[in-house]
Short mmCIF file of C-alpha atoms in Angstrom, two decimals:
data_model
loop_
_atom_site.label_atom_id
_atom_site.label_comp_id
_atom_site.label_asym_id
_atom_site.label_seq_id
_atom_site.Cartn_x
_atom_site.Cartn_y
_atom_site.Cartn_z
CA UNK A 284 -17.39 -22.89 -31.03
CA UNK A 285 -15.68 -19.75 -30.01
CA UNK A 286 -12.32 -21.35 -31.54
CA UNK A 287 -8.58 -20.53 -29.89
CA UNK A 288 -8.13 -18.17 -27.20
CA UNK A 289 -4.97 -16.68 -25.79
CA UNK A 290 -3.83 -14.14 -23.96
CA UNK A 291 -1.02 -11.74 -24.84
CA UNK A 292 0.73 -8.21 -24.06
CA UNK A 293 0.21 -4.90 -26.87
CA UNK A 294 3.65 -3.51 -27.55
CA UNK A 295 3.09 -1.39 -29.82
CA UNK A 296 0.12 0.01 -31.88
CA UNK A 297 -0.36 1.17 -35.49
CA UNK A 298 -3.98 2.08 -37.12
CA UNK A 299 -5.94 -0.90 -36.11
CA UNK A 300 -3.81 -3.31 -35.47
CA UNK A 301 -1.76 -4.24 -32.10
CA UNK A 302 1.74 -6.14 -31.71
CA UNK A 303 1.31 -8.56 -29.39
CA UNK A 304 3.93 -10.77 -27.45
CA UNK A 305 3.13 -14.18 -25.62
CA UNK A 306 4.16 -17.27 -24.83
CA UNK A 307 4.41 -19.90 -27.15
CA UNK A 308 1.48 -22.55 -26.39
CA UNK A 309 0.90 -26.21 -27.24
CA UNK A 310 -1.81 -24.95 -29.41
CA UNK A 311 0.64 -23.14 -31.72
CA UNK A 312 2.61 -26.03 -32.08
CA UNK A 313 6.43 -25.49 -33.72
CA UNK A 314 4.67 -24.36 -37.33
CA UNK A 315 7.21 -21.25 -37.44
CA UNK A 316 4.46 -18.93 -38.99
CA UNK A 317 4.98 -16.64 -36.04
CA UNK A 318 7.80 -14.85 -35.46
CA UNK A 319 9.28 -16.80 -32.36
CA UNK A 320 11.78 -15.77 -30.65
CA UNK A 321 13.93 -17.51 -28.12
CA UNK A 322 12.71 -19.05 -25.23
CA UNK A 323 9.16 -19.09 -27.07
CA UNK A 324 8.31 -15.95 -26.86
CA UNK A 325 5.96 -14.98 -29.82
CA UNK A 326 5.17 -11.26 -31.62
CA UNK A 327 2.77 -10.72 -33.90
CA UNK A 328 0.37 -7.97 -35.41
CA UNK A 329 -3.22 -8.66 -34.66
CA UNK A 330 -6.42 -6.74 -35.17
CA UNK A 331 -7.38 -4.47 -32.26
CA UNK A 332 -10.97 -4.75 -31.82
CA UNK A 333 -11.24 -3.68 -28.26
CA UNK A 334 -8.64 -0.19 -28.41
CA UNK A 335 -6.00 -2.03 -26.44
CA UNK A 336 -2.90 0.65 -25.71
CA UNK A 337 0.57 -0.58 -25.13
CA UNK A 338 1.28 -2.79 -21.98
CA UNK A 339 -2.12 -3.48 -21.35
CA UNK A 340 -3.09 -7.41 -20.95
CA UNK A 341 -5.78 -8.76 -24.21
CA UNK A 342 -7.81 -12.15 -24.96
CA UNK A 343 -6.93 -12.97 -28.48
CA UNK A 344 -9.29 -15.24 -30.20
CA UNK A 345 -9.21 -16.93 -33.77
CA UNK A 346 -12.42 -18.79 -34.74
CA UNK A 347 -12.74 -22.41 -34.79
CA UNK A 348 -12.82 -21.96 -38.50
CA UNK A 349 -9.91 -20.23 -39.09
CA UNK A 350 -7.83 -22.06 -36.76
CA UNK A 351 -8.55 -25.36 -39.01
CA UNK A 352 -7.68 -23.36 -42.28
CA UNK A 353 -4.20 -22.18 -40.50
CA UNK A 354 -3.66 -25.91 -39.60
CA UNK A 355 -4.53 -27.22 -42.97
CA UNK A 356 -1.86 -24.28 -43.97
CA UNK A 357 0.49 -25.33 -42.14
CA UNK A 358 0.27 -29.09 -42.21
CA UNK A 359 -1.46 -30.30 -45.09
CA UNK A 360 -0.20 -28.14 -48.34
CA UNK A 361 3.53 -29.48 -47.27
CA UNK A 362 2.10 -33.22 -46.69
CA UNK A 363 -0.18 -33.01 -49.63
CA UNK A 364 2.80 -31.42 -51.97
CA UNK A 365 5.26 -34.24 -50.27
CA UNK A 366 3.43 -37.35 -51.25
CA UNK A 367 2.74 -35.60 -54.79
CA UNK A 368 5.96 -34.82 -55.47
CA UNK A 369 7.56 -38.41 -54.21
CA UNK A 370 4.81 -39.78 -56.48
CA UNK A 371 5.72 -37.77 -59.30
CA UNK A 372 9.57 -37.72 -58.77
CA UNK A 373 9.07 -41.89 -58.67
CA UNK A 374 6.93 -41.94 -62.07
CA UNK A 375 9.49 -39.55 -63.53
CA UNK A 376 12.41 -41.60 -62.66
CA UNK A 377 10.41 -44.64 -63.60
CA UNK A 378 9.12 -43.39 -67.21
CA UNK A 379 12.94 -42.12 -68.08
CA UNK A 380 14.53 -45.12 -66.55
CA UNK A 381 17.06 -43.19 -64.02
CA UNK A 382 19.17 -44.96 -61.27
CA UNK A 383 17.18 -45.43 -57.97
CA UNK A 384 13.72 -44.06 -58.24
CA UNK A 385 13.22 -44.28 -54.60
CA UNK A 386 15.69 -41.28 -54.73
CA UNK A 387 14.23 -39.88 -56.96
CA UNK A 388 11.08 -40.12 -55.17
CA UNK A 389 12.99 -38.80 -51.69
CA UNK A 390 14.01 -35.45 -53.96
CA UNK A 391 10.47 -34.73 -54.47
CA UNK A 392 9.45 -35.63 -50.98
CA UNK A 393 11.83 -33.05 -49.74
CA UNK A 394 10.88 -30.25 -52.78
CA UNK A 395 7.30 -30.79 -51.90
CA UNK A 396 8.12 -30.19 -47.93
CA UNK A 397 10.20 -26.88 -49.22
CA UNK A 398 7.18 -25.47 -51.43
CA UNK A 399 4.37 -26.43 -49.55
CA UNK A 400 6.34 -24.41 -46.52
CA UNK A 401 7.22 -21.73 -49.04
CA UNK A 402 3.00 -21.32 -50.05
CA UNK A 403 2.39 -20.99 -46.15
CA UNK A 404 4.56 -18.57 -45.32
CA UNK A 405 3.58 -16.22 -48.77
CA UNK A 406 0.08 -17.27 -47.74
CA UNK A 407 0.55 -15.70 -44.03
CA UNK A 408 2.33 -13.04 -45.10
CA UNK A 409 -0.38 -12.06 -47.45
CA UNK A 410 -2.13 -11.29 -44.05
CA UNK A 411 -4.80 -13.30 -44.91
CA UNK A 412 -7.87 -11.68 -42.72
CA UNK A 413 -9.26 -14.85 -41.58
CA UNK A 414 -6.29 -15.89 -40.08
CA UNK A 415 -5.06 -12.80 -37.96
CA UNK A 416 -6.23 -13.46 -34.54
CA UNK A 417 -7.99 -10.22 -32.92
CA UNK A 418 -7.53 -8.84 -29.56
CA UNK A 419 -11.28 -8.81 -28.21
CA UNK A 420 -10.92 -7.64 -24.55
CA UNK A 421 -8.74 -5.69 -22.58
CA UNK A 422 -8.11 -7.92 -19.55
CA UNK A 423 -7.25 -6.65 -16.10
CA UNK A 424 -3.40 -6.83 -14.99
CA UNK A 425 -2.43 -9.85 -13.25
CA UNK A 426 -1.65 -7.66 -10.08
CA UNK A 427 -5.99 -6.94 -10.11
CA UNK A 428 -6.52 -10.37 -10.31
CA UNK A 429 -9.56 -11.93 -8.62
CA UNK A 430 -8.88 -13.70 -5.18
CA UNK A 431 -9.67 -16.47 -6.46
CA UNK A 432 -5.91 -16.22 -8.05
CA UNK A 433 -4.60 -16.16 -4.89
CA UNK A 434 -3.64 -19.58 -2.33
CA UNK A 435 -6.11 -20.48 -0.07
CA UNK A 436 -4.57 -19.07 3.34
CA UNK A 437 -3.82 -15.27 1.94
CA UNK A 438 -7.82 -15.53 0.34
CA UNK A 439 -9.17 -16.98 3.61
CA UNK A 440 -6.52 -14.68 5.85
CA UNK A 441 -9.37 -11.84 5.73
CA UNK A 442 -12.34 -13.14 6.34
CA UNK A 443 -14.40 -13.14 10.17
CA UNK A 444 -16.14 -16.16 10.14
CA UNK A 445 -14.64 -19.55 8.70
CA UNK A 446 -17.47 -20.87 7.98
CA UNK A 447 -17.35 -18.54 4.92
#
């Protein structure tokens, strides 16, 4: 499939690349890749594959693909690293016979959470290419909208025959 869409404002421009602010979605989820700021609001630099300028409205889109590797990012290096890291700080504790391996195995738990989060956030800002969204249309501002945006009585307002 076509993957994640969203739509966002350029604020500034550089080579080809765009900063783009938007809302926060469900989609993104509270990951913290982004830089969010507050109330939600999100900037990032994406790739500018339709010559957006600054202020103008853009669909950004991230393949199918790529949205599942920046999930598996996100979410499963700090799971995977938690439950390896509980394991191992349990065997450790176990094997030297420490006081209270489940603590033991709670320390790793929470060093695996830290370092998994730690590999995602060298891994973004790497830049990785697959998983920088790109701005793929200019869209129209919200003031050009189609009437179709608009309530039913200021659409049907115009119009001669109400049959229409």
């Amino acid at each position: 499939g076509r993957g994640m869409t969203e739509q966002a404002i350029v604020v500034a421009v550089r080579q080809d690349e765009v900063e783009i602010s938007l809302q926060r979605t469900s989609a993104c989820g509270k990951c913290g890749l982004c830089m969010a700021h507050e109330g939600g609001v999100m900037r990032a630099w994406v790739k500018n594959a339709c010559g957006a300028t600054v202020g103008q409205r853009v669909r950004l889109e991230l393949s199918s693909a790529n949205a599942l590797r920046a999930t598996w990012m996100v979410y499963g290096v700090p799971l995977g690293l938690m439950v390896a890291l509980a394991a191992a700080g349990y065997g450790l504790a176990l094997a030297l016979s420490l006081p209270q391996p489940d603590a033991w195995a709670g320390g790793g738990a929470v060093a695996g959470v830290a370092l998994g989060w730690m590999i995602a956030h060298v891994y973004d800002k790497k830049r990785s290419p697959g998983l920088v969204p790109t701005a793929v249309e200019i869209l129209p501002d919200e003031e050009d909208a189609s009437p179709c945006a608009l309530g039913d009585e200021t659409r049907d307002a115009g119009r001669k025959d109400p049959s229409l």
